[in-house]
Amino acid sequence: MDLSLFFAGTAASVPSARRGLPALLIRRGAERILIDCGEGTQRQLVRSIGLAELTDVFLTHMHADHWLGLPGMLKSFELRDRELPLTVHGPPGMTALMERMRPIYGRPRYGLTLRDLEPGEVVRRDGFEIAAFAVRHRGVAHGYAVIEDDRPGRFDAVLAERLGVTPGPDFGRLQRGEVVDGVHPEQVVGEARRGRRVVVTGDTAPTDAVVVAAHRADVLVHESTFLHEDADRAAQTCHSTARQAAQIAADAEVGMLALTHVSARYPGGQIRDEARELFAATEVPRDFDTIDLPLPERGGPQLLRWEGGRPAAAAVADARS
Ligand SMILES: [Zn+2]
Ligand SMILES: [Zn+2]
C-alpha cells in the first residue's frame, strides 16, 4: 500500500512567488485526503499533479490562509460533474463558517458533508484512521494524526512446515490465531507490525500535545513560521520556531521532521539548518515536493524534490527505462 505526502502549498500567511498557501495532500492507495486548503490550492494542484478526486478535507483551523481556497474548489468539483461524495472536517465552528459561504458553492449534487470534530474525535477509513487533537494556537485549532492499522506479524511458512503443518488452509488458520496440530500461532507468526503514522500540526506554538500525538511517528509535519531569533514574535502569535519544532521532533522520536508554513522572510536553508542542529532528519519541502513513506521494512521516509514537472524519483526511473 503506497503512502505519500504531496506539499501543494508551504507558505505562512501570505503566498510568495515560490510558495503557495497551506495545503497538504495525503495519498494512500486510492484515498486522497487534503489537509487545509489555502487560497490558490486548486491552481497549485492543477499546475502539478492535477485536481485530485479528494475523499476528505480536514481543516486545521479557520484562519483565512488555511481554508479560503475551499469554497472555490467545492464549486469547481460541481462544475466538473464530480460524483464522489466529499466530507469536510474541521474544528468546532468550521461548519458554521462554511455554511455562511453557501452562496459561493451552493448545494453540490455530489453530496457534501460538513462535520465539526471535537479534539480526540477519530474518523475511521478503510485500513487507517485520522484523529483530531488540540494544538495551541489563537482560537480552536486541531492537529491531525493519520494512523494506519497494525499489520499482522510475518508468517514463517518454512518453520510451520518443519513443525508438521501442511501448507494450505491450515496455514490460514494459524495466521488467524488458531492452534493447528499442536502448533501455536505465536511459534510461527511474528509480532504485529506497527502501521505507519503521519502527524500534521497545522499552526501551533510548541506543545506537549504534539509530542504525545507524534510519539514515534514516521513523519511529523510541523509548522515553522519563524527562526529562533524571532522567538518573541512566535510566542506572541502562537507559532513555532524551527528550533522549537526540532525539539518537539526529538522529544517525540519521529523518523522525519518536515517543516512547513515557512515565512518568505527567511531562506528555506536557514530554517533547515537551525532545525538540523537539534534534529538531523529535518527537511523543508518546497511546493510540489513529495515525501514517500515506504513500508518500514523497505526503508524510511524519503523527500522527493519536484523537478521539471514531476517528482525527481519518477524522472530517475524514466531515465533508466
Ligand atoms: Zn497559518
Ligand atoms: Zn493560524
PDB file of C-alpha atoms and ligand atoms in Angstrom:
ATOM      1  CA  MET A   1       0.000   0.000   0.000  1.00  0.00           C
ATOM      2  CA  ASP A   2       1.597   3.254  -1.091  1.00  0.00           C
ATOM      3  CA  LEU A   3       1.527   6.259   1.222  1.00  0.00           C
ATOM      4  CA  SER A   4       2.851   9.701   0.384  1.00  0.00           C
ATOM      5  CA  LEU A   5       2.503  13.365   1.252  1.00  0.00           C
ATOM      6  CA  PHE A   6       2.299  15.954  -1.509  1.00  0.00           C
ATOM      7  CA  PHE A   7       3.066  19.519  -0.453  1.00  0.00           C
ATOM      8  CA  ALA A   8       0.683  21.648  -2.526  1.00  0.00           C
ATOM      9  CA  GLY A   9       1.429  24.818  -0.533  1.00  0.00           C
ATOM     10  CA  THR A  10       4.074  25.510   2.103  1.00  0.00           C
ATOM     11  CA  ALA A  11       3.889  29.267   2.817  1.00  0.00           C
ATOM     12  CA  ALA A  12       2.846  31.013   6.011  1.00  0.00           C
ATOM     13  CA  SER A  13       0.057  33.616   5.965  1.00  0.00           C
ATOM     14  CA  VAL A  14       0.756  35.173   2.550  1.00  0.00           C
ATOM     15  CA  PRO A  15       1.784  33.415  -0.659  1.00  0.00           C
ATOM     16  CA  SER A  16       5.096  34.181  -2.302  1.00  0.00           C
ATOM     17  CA  ALA A  17       6.185  33.596  -5.888  1.00  0.00           C
ATOM     18  CA  ARG A  18       7.604  30.226  -4.858  1.00  0.00           C
ATOM     19  CA  ARG A  19       5.302  29.098  -2.083  1.00  0.00           C
ATOM     20  CA  GLY A  20       1.526  28.786  -2.082  1.00  0.00           C
ATOM     21  CA  LEU A  21      -0.726  28.859   0.978  1.00  0.00           C
ATOM     22  CA  PRO A  22      -1.054  25.770   3.166  1.00  0.00           C
ATOM     23  CA  ALA A  23      -2.350  22.573   1.610  1.00  0.00           C
ATOM     24  CA  LEU A  24      -1.072  19.046   2.096  1.00  0.00           C
ATOM     25  CA  LEU A  25      -2.384  16.106   0.097  1.00  0.00           C
ATOM     26  CA  ILE A  26      -2.120  12.694   1.710  1.00  0.00           C
ATOM     27  CA  ARG A  27      -2.300   9.844  -0.784  1.00  0.00           C
ATOM     28  CA  ARG A  28      -2.879   6.309   0.441  1.00  0.00           C
ATOM     29  CA  GLY A  29      -3.983   3.731  -2.098  1.00  0.00           C
ATOM     30  CA  ALA A  30      -6.987   5.301  -3.815  1.00  0.00           C
ATOM     31  CA  GLU A  31      -7.709   7.709  -0.949  1.00  0.00           C
ATOM     32  CA  ARG A  32      -6.930  11.395  -1.390  1.00  0.00           C
ATOM     33  CA  ILE A  33      -7.114  13.495   1.744  1.00  0.00           C
ATOM     34  CA  LEU A  34      -6.395  17.190   1.790  1.00  0.00           C
ATOM     35  CA  ILE A  35      -5.288  18.894   4.973  1.00  0.00           C
ATOM     36  CA  ASP A  36      -6.003  22.619   4.728  1.00  0.00           C
ATOM     37  CA  CYS A  37      -6.919  24.420   1.547  1.00  0.00           C
ATOM     38  CA  GLY A  38      -5.385  27.875   1.358  1.00  0.00           C
ATOM     39  CA  GLU A  39      -6.356  30.319  -1.350  1.00  0.00           C
ATOM     40  CA  GLY A  40      -4.995  29.123  -4.693  1.00  0.00           C
ATOM     41  CA  THR A  41      -4.808  25.436  -3.763  1.00  0.00           C
ATOM     42  CA  GLN A  42      -6.880  24.402  -6.810  1.00  0.00           C
ATOM     43  CA  ARG A  43      -4.432  26.093  -9.108  1.00  0.00           C
ATOM     44  CA  GLN A  44      -1.461  24.625  -7.257  1.00  0.00           C
ATOM     45  CA  LEU A  45      -2.895  21.144  -7.839  1.00  0.00           C
ATOM     46  CA  VAL A  46      -3.852  21.790 -11.458  1.00  0.00           C
ATOM     47  CA  ARG A  47      -0.313  23.030 -12.125  1.00  0.00           C
ATOM     48  CA  SER A  48       1.296  19.929 -10.627  1.00  0.00           C
ATOM     49  CA  ILE A  49      -0.440  16.575 -10.183  1.00  0.00           C
ATOM     50  CA  GLY A  50      -3.954  17.576 -11.271  1.00  0.00           C
ATOM     51  CA  LEU A  51      -7.072  18.269  -9.234  1.00  0.00           C
ATOM     52  CA  ALA A  52      -7.343  15.061  -7.239  1.00  0.00           C
ATOM     53  CA  GLU A  53     -10.638  13.310  -6.532  1.00  0.00           C
ATOM     54  CA  LEU A  54     -10.491  14.135  -2.851  1.00  0.00           C
ATOM     55  CA  THR A  55     -12.351  11.896  -0.433  1.00  0.00           C
ATOM     56  CA  ASP A  56     -11.987  14.106   2.627  1.00  0.00           C
ATOM     57  CA  VAL A  57     -10.764  17.570   3.534  1.00  0.00           C
ATOM     58  CA  PHE A  58      -9.527  18.298   7.053  1.00  0.00           C
ATOM     59  CA  LEU A  59      -9.127  21.927   8.084  1.00  0.00           C
ATOM     60  CA  THR A  60      -6.775  22.610  10.987  1.00  0.00           C
ATOM     61  CA  HIS A  61      -8.322  25.968  11.922  1.00  0.00           C
ATOM     62  CA  MET A  62     -10.246  28.813  10.406  1.00  0.00           C
ATOM     63  CA  HIS A  63      -7.561  31.443   9.797  1.00  0.00           C
ATOM     64  CA  ALA A  64      -8.034  32.638   6.233  1.00  0.00           C
ATOM     65  CA  ASP A  65      -4.713  31.290   4.935  1.00  0.00           C
ATOM     66  CA  HIS A  66      -5.870  27.731   5.686  1.00  0.00           C
ATOM     67  CA  TRP A  67      -9.336  27.480   4.148  1.00  0.00           C
ATOM     68  CA  LEU A  68     -10.075  30.317   1.718  1.00  0.00           C
ATOM     69  CA  GLY A  69      -9.366  28.062  -1.257  1.00  0.00           C
ATOM     70  CA  LEU A  70     -12.103  25.638  -0.276  1.00  0.00           C
ATOM     71  CA  PRO A  71     -15.316  27.387  -1.413  1.00  0.00           C
ATOM     72  CA  GLY A  72     -13.907  27.793  -4.923  1.00  0.00           C
ATOM     73  CA  MET A  73     -12.710  24.211  -5.024  1.00  0.00           C
ATOM     74  CA  LEU A  74     -16.135  22.930  -3.932  1.00  0.00           C
ATOM     75  CA  LYS A  75     -17.679  24.922  -6.762  1.00  0.00           C
ATOM     76  CA  SER A  76     -15.183  23.569  -9.293  1.00  0.00           C
ATOM     77  CA  PHE A  77     -15.982  19.999  -8.288  1.00  0.00           C
ATOM     78  CA  GLU A  78     -19.634  20.746  -9.101  1.00  0.00           C
ATOM     79  CA  LEU A  79     -18.732  22.222 -12.486  1.00  0.00           C
ATOM     80  CA  ARG A  80     -16.645  19.147 -13.251  1.00  0.00           C
ATOM     81  CA  ASP A  81     -19.660  16.868 -12.582  1.00  0.00           C
ATOM     82  CA  ARG A  82     -17.988  15.178  -9.703  1.00  0.00           C
ATOM     83  CA  GLU A  83     -19.982  12.238  -8.312  1.00  0.00           C
ATOM     84  CA  LEU A  84     -17.856  11.073  -5.391  1.00  0.00           C
ATOM     85  CA  PRO A  85     -19.216  12.391  -2.075  1.00  0.00           C
ATOM     86  CA  LEU A  86     -16.929  14.649  -0.062  1.00  0.00           C
ATOM     87  CA  THR A  87     -16.689  15.268   3.661  1.00  0.00           C
ATOM     88  CA  VAL A  88     -15.105  18.402   5.079  1.00  0.00           C
ATOM     89  CA  HIS A  89     -13.964  18.105   8.687  1.00  0.00           C
ATOM     90  CA  GLY A  90     -12.712  20.852  10.944  1.00  0.00           C
ATOM     91  CA  PRO A  91     -12.616  22.170  14.476  1.00  0.00           C
ATOM     92  CA  PRO A  92     -15.827  23.398  16.157  1.00  0.00           C
ATOM     93  CA  GLY A  93     -17.051  26.461  14.261  1.00  0.00           C
ATOM     94  CA  MET A  94     -15.959  25.212  10.836  1.00  0.00           C
ATOM     95  CA  THR A  95     -19.461  24.143   9.809  1.00  0.00           C
ATOM     96  CA  ALA A  96     -20.989  27.483  10.795  1.00  0.00           C
ATOM     97  CA  LEU A  97     -18.389  29.400   8.801  1.00  0.00           C
ATOM     98  CA  MET A  98     -18.677  27.152   5.743  1.00  0.00           C
ATOM     99  CA  GLU A  99     -22.475  27.467   5.851  1.00  0.00           C
ATOM    100  CA  ARG A 100     -22.036  31.216   5.507  1.00  0.00           C
ATOM    101  CA  MET A 101     -20.086  30.542   2.295  1.00  0.00           C
ATOM    102  CA  ARG A 102     -23.057  28.661   0.750  1.00  0.00           C
ATOM    103  CA  PRO A 103     -23.863  31.496  -1.671  1.00  0.00           C
ATOM    104  CA  ILE A 104     -20.485  30.739  -3.307  1.00  0.00           C
ATOM    105  CA  TYR A 105     -20.672  26.969  -3.688  1.00  0.00           C
ATOM    106  CA  GLY A 106     -24.410  26.258  -3.272  1.00  0.00           C
ATOM    107  CA  ARG A 107     -25.642  22.722  -2.659  1.00  0.00           C
ATOM    108  CA  PRO A 108     -23.384  20.477  -4.736  1.00  0.00           C
ATOM    109  CA  ARG A 109     -25.038  17.421  -6.304  1.00  0.00           C
ATOM    110  CA  TYR A 110     -22.088  15.199  -5.364  1.00  0.00           C
ATOM    111  CA  GLY A 111     -23.093  15.200  -1.718  1.00  0.00           C
ATOM    112  CA  LEU A 112     -21.132  17.433   0.588  1.00  0.00           C
ATOM    113  CA  THR A 113     -20.993  16.774   4.322  1.00  0.00           C
ATOM    114  CA  LEU A 114     -19.630  19.324   6.779  1.00  0.00           C
ATOM    115  CA  ARG A 115     -18.556  17.901  10.085  1.00  0.00           C
ATOM    116  CA  ASP A 116     -17.078  19.591  13.163  1.00  0.00           C
ATOM    117  CA  LEU A 117     -14.703  17.409  15.152  1.00  0.00           C
ATOM    118  CA  GLU A 118     -14.033  17.674  18.857  1.00  0.00           C
ATOM    119  CA  PRO A 119     -10.448  17.114  19.999  1.00  0.00           C
ATOM    120  CA  GLY A 120      -9.933  13.376  20.407  1.00  0.00           C
ATOM    121  CA  GLU A 121     -12.526  12.502  17.791  1.00  0.00           C
ATOM    122  CA  VAL A 122     -11.483   9.876  15.290  1.00  0.00           C
ATOM    123  CA  VAL A 123     -12.544   9.464  11.665  1.00  0.00           C
ATOM    124  CA  ARG A 124     -12.328   5.863  10.558  1.00  0.00           C
ATOM    125  CA  ARG A 125     -11.358   4.978   6.987  1.00  0.00           C
ATOM    126  CA  ASP A 126     -10.512   1.657   5.334  1.00  0.00           C
ATOM    127  CA  GLY A 127      -7.259   0.488   6.930  1.00  0.00           C
ATOM    128  CA  PHE A 128      -6.478   3.684   8.826  1.00  0.00           C
ATOM    129  CA  GLU A 129      -7.925   6.444  10.947  1.00  0.00           C
ATOM    130  CA  ILE A 130      -7.480  10.164  11.376  1.00  0.00           C
ATOM    131  CA  ALA A 131      -7.543  11.514  14.911  1.00  0.00           C
ATOM    132  CA  ALA A 132      -8.010  15.191  15.730  1.00  0.00           C
ATOM    133  CA  PHE A 133      -6.061  16.618  18.659  1.00  0.00           C
ATOM    134  CA  ALA A 134      -5.991  20.110  20.134  1.00  0.00           C
ATOM    135  CA  VAL A 135      -2.918  22.222  19.442  1.00  0.00           C
ATOM    136  CA  ARG A 136      -2.016  25.649  20.869  1.00  0.00           C
ATOM    137  CA  HIS A 137      -2.901  28.496  18.529  1.00  0.00           C
ATOM    138  CA  ARG A 138      -5.108  31.566  18.508  1.00  0.00           C
ATOM    139  CA  GLY A 139      -8.651  30.164  18.731  1.00  0.00           C
ATOM    140  CA  VAL A 140      -9.525  26.496  18.393  1.00  0.00           C
ATOM    141  CA  ALA A 141      -7.104  24.592  16.203  1.00  0.00           C
ATOM    142  CA  HIS A 142      -6.544  20.923  15.506  1.00  0.00           C
ATOM    143  CA  GLY A 143      -3.605  18.828  14.534  1.00  0.00           C
ATOM    144  CA  TYR A 144      -4.318  15.540  12.810  1.00  0.00           C
ATOM    145  CA  ALA A 145      -2.732  12.136  13.307  1.00  0.00           C
ATOM    146  CA  VAL A 146      -3.091   9.714  10.415  1.00  0.00           C
ATOM    147  CA  ILE A 147      -2.651   6.241  11.851  1.00  0.00           C
ATOM    148  CA  GLU A 148      -2.610   3.073   9.802  1.00  0.00           C
ATOM    149  CA  ASP A 149      -3.905  -0.140  11.322  1.00  0.00           C
ATOM    150  CA  ASP A 150      -1.230  -2.527  12.533  1.00  0.00           C
ATOM    151  CA  ARG A 151      -0.364  -5.269  10.084  1.00  0.00           C
ATOM    152  CA  PRO A 152      -0.297  -8.897  11.190  1.00  0.00           C
ATOM    153  CA  GLY A 153       3.117 -10.307  12.032  1.00  0.00           C
ATOM    154  CA  ARG A 154       5.206 -12.117   9.450  1.00  0.00           C
ATOM    155  CA  PHE A 155       4.252 -15.786   8.955  1.00  0.00           C
ATOM    156  CA  ASP A 156       7.184 -18.219   8.869  1.00  0.00           C
ATOM    157  CA  ALA A 157       5.932 -20.820   6.376  1.00  0.00           C
ATOM    158  CA  VAL A 158       9.190 -22.799   6.380  1.00  0.00           C
ATOM    159  CA  LEU A 159       9.123 -23.191  10.132  1.00  0.00           C
ATOM    160  CA  ALA A 160       5.411 -24.086  10.137  1.00  0.00           C
ATOM    161  CA  GLU A 161       6.019 -26.859   7.631  1.00  0.00           C
ATOM    162  CA  ARG A 162       9.008 -28.103   9.578  1.00  0.00           C
ATOM    163  CA  LEU A 163       6.779 -28.330  12.652  1.00  0.00           C
ATOM    164  CA  GLY A 164       4.448 -30.606  10.689  1.00  0.00           C
ATOM    165  CA  VAL A 165       1.732 -28.247   9.430  1.00  0.00           C
ATOM    166  CA  THR A 166       0.545 -28.962   5.892  1.00  0.00           C
ATOM    167  CA  PRO A 167       0.675 -25.949   3.552  1.00  0.00           C
ATOM    168  CA  GLY A 168      -2.827 -24.806   2.542  1.00  0.00           C
ATOM    169  CA  PRO A 169      -5.853 -23.976   4.670  1.00  0.00           C
ATOM    170  CA  ASP A 170      -4.020 -24.863   7.901  1.00  0.00           C
ATOM    171  CA  PHE A 171      -1.575 -22.025   7.232  1.00  0.00           C
ATOM    172  CA  GLY A 172      -4.519 -19.630   7.115  1.00  0.00           C
ATOM    173  CA  ARG A 173      -5.891 -20.991  10.385  1.00  0.00           C
ATOM    174  CA  LEU A 174      -2.549 -20.429  12.097  1.00  0.00           C
ATOM    175  CA  GLN A 175      -2.392 -16.873  10.776  1.00  0.00           C
ATOM    176  CA  ARG A 176      -5.887 -16.246  12.131  1.00  0.00           C
ATOM    177  CA  GLY A 177      -4.736 -17.315  15.589  1.00  0.00           C
ATOM    178  CA  GLU A 178      -5.878 -20.944  15.755  1.00  0.00           C
ATOM    179  CA  VAL A 179      -3.797 -23.838  17.125  1.00  0.00           C
ATOM    180  CA  VAL A 180      -3.156 -26.424  14.385  1.00  0.00           C
ATOM    181  CA  ASP A 181      -1.780 -29.935  15.107  1.00  0.00           C
ATOM    182  CA  GLY A 182      -0.343 -28.742  18.414  1.00  0.00           C
ATOM    183  CA  VAL A 183       1.459 -25.793  16.762  1.00  0.00           C
ATOM    184  CA  HIS A 184       0.618 -22.472  18.368  1.00  0.00           C
ATOM    185  CA  PRO A 185       0.362 -19.308  16.236  1.00  0.00           C
ATOM    186  CA  GLU A 186       2.954 -17.436  18.301  1.00  0.00           C
ATOM    187  CA  GLN A 187       5.516 -20.108  17.293  1.00  0.00           C
ATOM    188  CA  VAL A 188       5.258 -19.213  13.606  1.00  0.00           C
ATOM    189  CA  VAL A 189       3.689 -15.718  13.430  1.00  0.00           C
ATOM    190  CA  GLY A 190       5.826 -12.740  14.453  1.00  0.00           C
ATOM    191  CA  GLU A 191       4.748  -9.658  16.396  1.00  0.00           C
ATOM    192  CA  ALA A 192       2.108  -7.427  14.823  1.00  0.00           C
ATOM    193  CA  ARG A 193       3.811  -4.744  12.714  1.00  0.00           C
ATOM    194  CA  ARG A 194       3.002  -1.173  13.590  1.00  0.00           C
ATOM    195  CA  GLY A 195       1.137   0.796  10.923  1.00  0.00           C
ATOM    196  CA  ARG A 196       2.674   3.967   9.528  1.00  0.00           C
ATOM    197  CA  ARG A 197       1.890   7.267  11.210  1.00  0.00           C
ATOM    198  CA  VAL A 198       1.894  10.807   9.935  1.00  0.00           C
ATOM    199  CA  VAL A 199       1.155  13.740  12.202  1.00  0.00           C
ATOM    200  CA  VAL A 200       0.329  17.211  10.882  1.00  0.00           C
ATOM    201  CA  THR A 201       0.262  20.075  13.365  1.00  0.00           C
ATOM    202  CA  GLY A 202      -1.274  22.942  11.435  1.00  0.00           C
ATOM    203  CA  ASP A 203      -0.444  26.257  13.144  1.00  0.00           C
ATOM    204  CA  THR A 204       0.715  25.876  16.714  1.00  0.00           C
ATOM    205  CA  ALA A 205       3.004  27.129  19.411  1.00  0.00           C
ATOM    206  CA  PRO A 206       5.218  24.362  20.785  1.00  0.00           C
ATOM    207  CA  THR A 207       3.034  21.997  22.795  1.00  0.00           C
ATOM    208  CA  ASP A 208       3.370  18.643  24.519  1.00  0.00           C
ATOM    209  CA  ALA A 209       0.150  17.620  22.771  1.00  0.00           C
ATOM    210  CA  VAL A 210       2.211  17.243  19.593  1.00  0.00           C
ATOM    211  CA  VAL A 211       4.922  15.256  21.379  1.00  0.00           C
ATOM    212  CA  VAL A 212       2.264  12.830  22.599  1.00  0.00           C
ATOM    213  CA  ALA A 213       0.364  12.586  19.301  1.00  0.00           C
ATOM    214  CA  ALA A 214       3.549  12.229  17.261  1.00  0.00           C
ATOM    215  CA  HIS A 215       5.318   9.726  19.521  1.00  0.00           C
ATOM    216  CA  ARG A 216       7.448   7.619  17.155  1.00  0.00           C
ATOM    217  CA  ALA A 217       5.519   8.791  14.101  1.00  0.00           C
ATOM    218  CA  ASP A 218       7.190   8.140  10.759  1.00  0.00           C
ATOM    219  CA  VAL A 219       6.772  11.758   9.684  1.00  0.00           C
ATOM    220  CA  LEU A 220       5.898  14.863  11.670  1.00  0.00           C
ATOM    221  CA  VAL A 221       4.794  17.806   9.538  1.00  0.00           C
ATOM    222  CA  HIS A 222       5.305  20.739  11.893  1.00  0.00           C
ATOM    223  CA  GLU A 223       4.824  24.407  11.249  1.00  0.00           C
ATOM    224  CA  SER A 224       7.925  26.584  11.440  1.00  0.00           C
ATOM    225  CA  THR A 225       6.841  30.138  10.857  1.00  0.00           C
ATOM    226  CA  PHE A 226       9.917  31.759  12.422  1.00  0.00           C
ATOM    227  CA  LEU A 227      13.629  31.390  13.080  1.00  0.00           C
ATOM    228  CA  HIS A 228      14.555  31.297  16.726  1.00  0.00           C
ATOM    229  CA  GLU A 229      15.914  34.870  16.652  1.00  0.00           C
ATOM    230  CA  ASP A 230      12.226  35.829  16.329  1.00  0.00           C
ATOM    231  CA  ALA A 231      11.049  33.577  19.181  1.00  0.00           C
ATOM    232  CA  ASP A 232       9.239  36.525  20.812  1.00  0.00           C
ATOM    233  CA  ARG A 233       7.113  37.092  17.750  1.00  0.00           C
ATOM    234  CA  ALA A 234       6.453  33.377  17.505  1.00  0.00           C
ATOM    235  CA  ALA A 235       5.210  33.352  21.105  1.00  0.00           C
ATOM    236  CA  GLN A 236       3.013  36.420  20.591  1.00  0.00           C
ATOM    237  CA  THR A 237       1.333  34.903  17.548  1.00  0.00           C
ATOM    238  CA  CYS A 238       1.199  31.292  18.828  1.00  0.00           C
ATOM    239  CA  HIS A 239       3.546  29.947  16.190  1.00  0.00           C
ATOM    240  CA  SER A 240       6.758  27.915  16.411  1.00  0.00           C
ATOM    241  CA  THR A 241      10.368  28.484  15.502  1.00  0.00           C
ATOM    242  CA  ALA A 242      12.460  25.950  13.603  1.00  0.00           C
ATOM    243  CA  ARG A 243      14.413  25.149  16.748  1.00  0.00           C
ATOM    244  CA  GLN A 244      11.236  24.593  18.775  1.00  0.00           C
ATOM    245  CA  ALA A 245       9.799  22.290  16.115  1.00  0.00           C
ATOM    246  CA  ALA A 246      13.073  20.331  16.076  1.00  0.00           C
ATOM    247  CA  GLN A 247      12.941  19.934  19.856  1.00  0.00           C
ATOM    248  CA  ILE A 248       9.391  18.556  19.569  1.00  0.00           C
ATOM    249  CA  ALA A 249      10.544  16.123  16.862  1.00  0.00           C
ATOM    250  CA  ALA A 250      13.448  14.967  19.045  1.00  0.00           C
ATOM    251  CA  ASP A 251      11.216  14.532  22.105  1.00  0.00           C
ATOM    252  CA  ALA A 252       8.664  12.601  20.053  1.00  0.00           C
ATOM    253  CA  GLU A 253      11.398  10.446  18.449  1.00  0.00           C
ATOM    254  CA  VAL A 254       9.887  10.768  14.983  1.00  0.00           C
ATOM    255  CA  GLY A 255      11.501   9.341  11.856  1.00  0.00           C
ATOM    256  CA  MET A 256      11.458  12.571   9.868  1.00  0.00           C
ATOM    257  CA  LEU A 257      10.543  16.181  10.553  1.00  0.00           C
ATOM    258  CA  ALA A 258       9.085  18.161   7.646  1.00  0.00           C
ATOM    259  CA  LEU A 259       8.884  21.890   8.307  1.00  0.00           C
ATOM    260  CA  THR A 260       6.210  23.879   6.560  1.00  0.00           C
ATOM    261  CA  HIS A 261       4.241  27.155   6.953  1.00  0.00           C
ATOM    262  CA  VAL A 262       7.534  28.980   6.432  1.00  0.00           C
ATOM    263  CA  SER A 263       7.727  32.721   6.101  1.00  0.00           C
ATOM    264  CA  ALA A 264       9.112  34.233   2.912  1.00  0.00           C
ATOM    265  CA  ARG A 265      11.316  36.471   5.071  1.00  0.00           C
ATOM    266  CA  TYR A 266      13.805  33.617   5.633  1.00  0.00           C
ATOM    267  CA  PRO A 267      15.611  31.497   3.074  1.00  0.00           C
ATOM    268  CA  GLY A 268      14.458  27.845   3.459  1.00  0.00           C
ATOM    269  CA  GLY A 269      18.084  26.842   4.038  1.00  0.00           C
ATOM    270  CA  GLN A 270      18.279  28.839   7.275  1.00  0.00           C
ATOM    271  CA  ILE A 271      15.133  27.197   8.633  1.00  0.00           C
ATOM    272  CA  ARG A 272      16.533  23.769   7.787  1.00  0.00           C
ATOM    273  CA  ASP A 273      19.997  24.431   9.248  1.00  0.00           C
ATOM    274  CA  GLU A 274      18.596  25.748  12.505  1.00  0.00           C
ATOM    275  CA  ALA A 275      16.362  22.699  12.940  1.00  0.00           C
ATOM    276  CA  ARG A 276      19.083  20.222  11.954  1.00  0.00           C
ATOM    277  CA  GLU A 277      21.282  21.390  14.829  1.00  0.00           C
ATOM    278  CA  LEU A 278      18.785  19.679  17.127  1.00  0.00           C
ATOM    279  CA  PHE A 279      17.181  17.141  14.828  1.00  0.00           C
ATOM    280  CA  ALA A 280      19.219  15.891  11.876  1.00  0.00           C
ATOM    281  CA  ALA A 281      16.398  14.200   9.955  1.00  0.00           C
ATOM    282  CA  THR A 282      14.739  17.511   9.073  1.00  0.00           C
ATOM    283  CA  GLU A 283      13.533  18.567   5.628  1.00  0.00           C
ATOM    284  CA  VAL A 284      11.916  21.784   4.439  1.00  0.00           C
ATOM    285  CA  PRO A 285       9.787  20.723   1.469  1.00  0.00           C
ATOM    286  CA  ARG A 286       9.169  23.205  -1.306  1.00  0.00           C
ATOM    287  CA  ASP A 287       5.869  23.411  -3.159  1.00  0.00           C
ATOM    288  CA  PHE A 288       5.132  20.204  -5.108  1.00  0.00           C
ATOM    289  CA  ASP A 289       7.742  18.124  -3.264  1.00  0.00           C
ATOM    290  CA  THR A 290       6.638  14.687  -2.074  1.00  0.00           C
ATOM    291  CA  ILE A 291       7.521  12.664   0.975  1.00  0.00           C
ATOM    292  CA  ASP A 292       7.188   8.991   0.254  1.00  0.00           C
ATOM    293  CA  LEU A 293       6.633   6.576   3.140  1.00  0.00           C
ATOM    294  CA  PRO A 294       7.505   3.037   2.119  1.00  0.00           C
ATOM    295  CA  LEU A 295       6.598   0.186   4.452  1.00  0.00           C
ATOM    296  CA  PRO A 296       9.210   0.330   7.248  1.00  0.00           C
ATOM    297  CA  GLU A 297      10.913  -2.900   6.158  1.00  0.00           C
ATOM    298  CA  ARG A 298      11.636  -1.206   2.808  1.00  0.00           C
ATOM    299  CA  GLY A 299      13.273   1.860   4.343  1.00  0.00           C
ATOM    300  CA  GLY A 300      12.462   5.172   5.988  1.00  0.00           C
ATOM    301  CA  PRO A 301      10.559   8.182   4.645  1.00  0.00           C
ATOM    302  CA  GLN A 302      12.184   9.994   1.760  1.00  0.00           C
ATOM    303  CA  LEU A 303      11.834  13.517   0.368  1.00  0.00           C
ATOM    304  CA  LEU A 304      11.453  13.607  -3.412  1.00  0.00           C
ATOM    305  CA  ARG A 305      12.063  17.030  -4.902  1.00  0.00           C
ATOM    306  CA  TRP A 306       9.769  18.222  -7.662  1.00  0.00           C
ATOM    307  CA  GLU A 307      11.917  18.593 -10.754  1.00  0.00           C
ATOM    308  CA  GLY A 308      10.854  19.614 -14.230  1.00  0.00           C
ATOM    309  CA  GLY A 309       7.173  18.967 -13.715  1.00  0.00           C
ATOM    310  CA  ARG A 310       7.368  15.644 -11.932  1.00  0.00           C
ATOM    311  CA  PRO A 311       8.806  14.084  -8.787  1.00  0.00           C
ATOM    312  CA  ALA A 312      12.565  13.510  -9.014  1.00  0.00           C
ATOM    313  CA  ALA A 313      12.262   9.757  -8.430  1.00  0.00           C
ATOM    314  CA  ALA A 314       9.938   9.377 -11.426  1.00  0.00           C
ATOM    315  CA  ALA A 315      12.453  11.271 -13.537  1.00  0.00           C
ATOM    316  CA  VAL A 316      15.190   8.864 -12.467  1.00  0.00           C
ATOM    317  CA  ALA A 317      13.027   5.831 -13.204  1.00  0.00           C
ATOM    318  CA  ASP A 318      12.218   7.135 -16.692  1.00  0.00           C
ATOM    319  CA  ALA A 319      15.880   7.778 -17.454  1.00  0.00           C
ATOM    320  CA  ARG A 320      16.656   4.138 -16.725  1.00  0.00           C
ATOM    321  CA  SER A 321      13.936   2.702 -18.956  1.00  0.00           C
TER     322      SER A 321
HETATM  323 ZN    ZN B   1      -1.411  29.904   9.086  1.00  0.00          ZN
HETATM  324 ZN    ZN B   2      -3.276  30.367  12.097  1.00  0.00          ZN
END
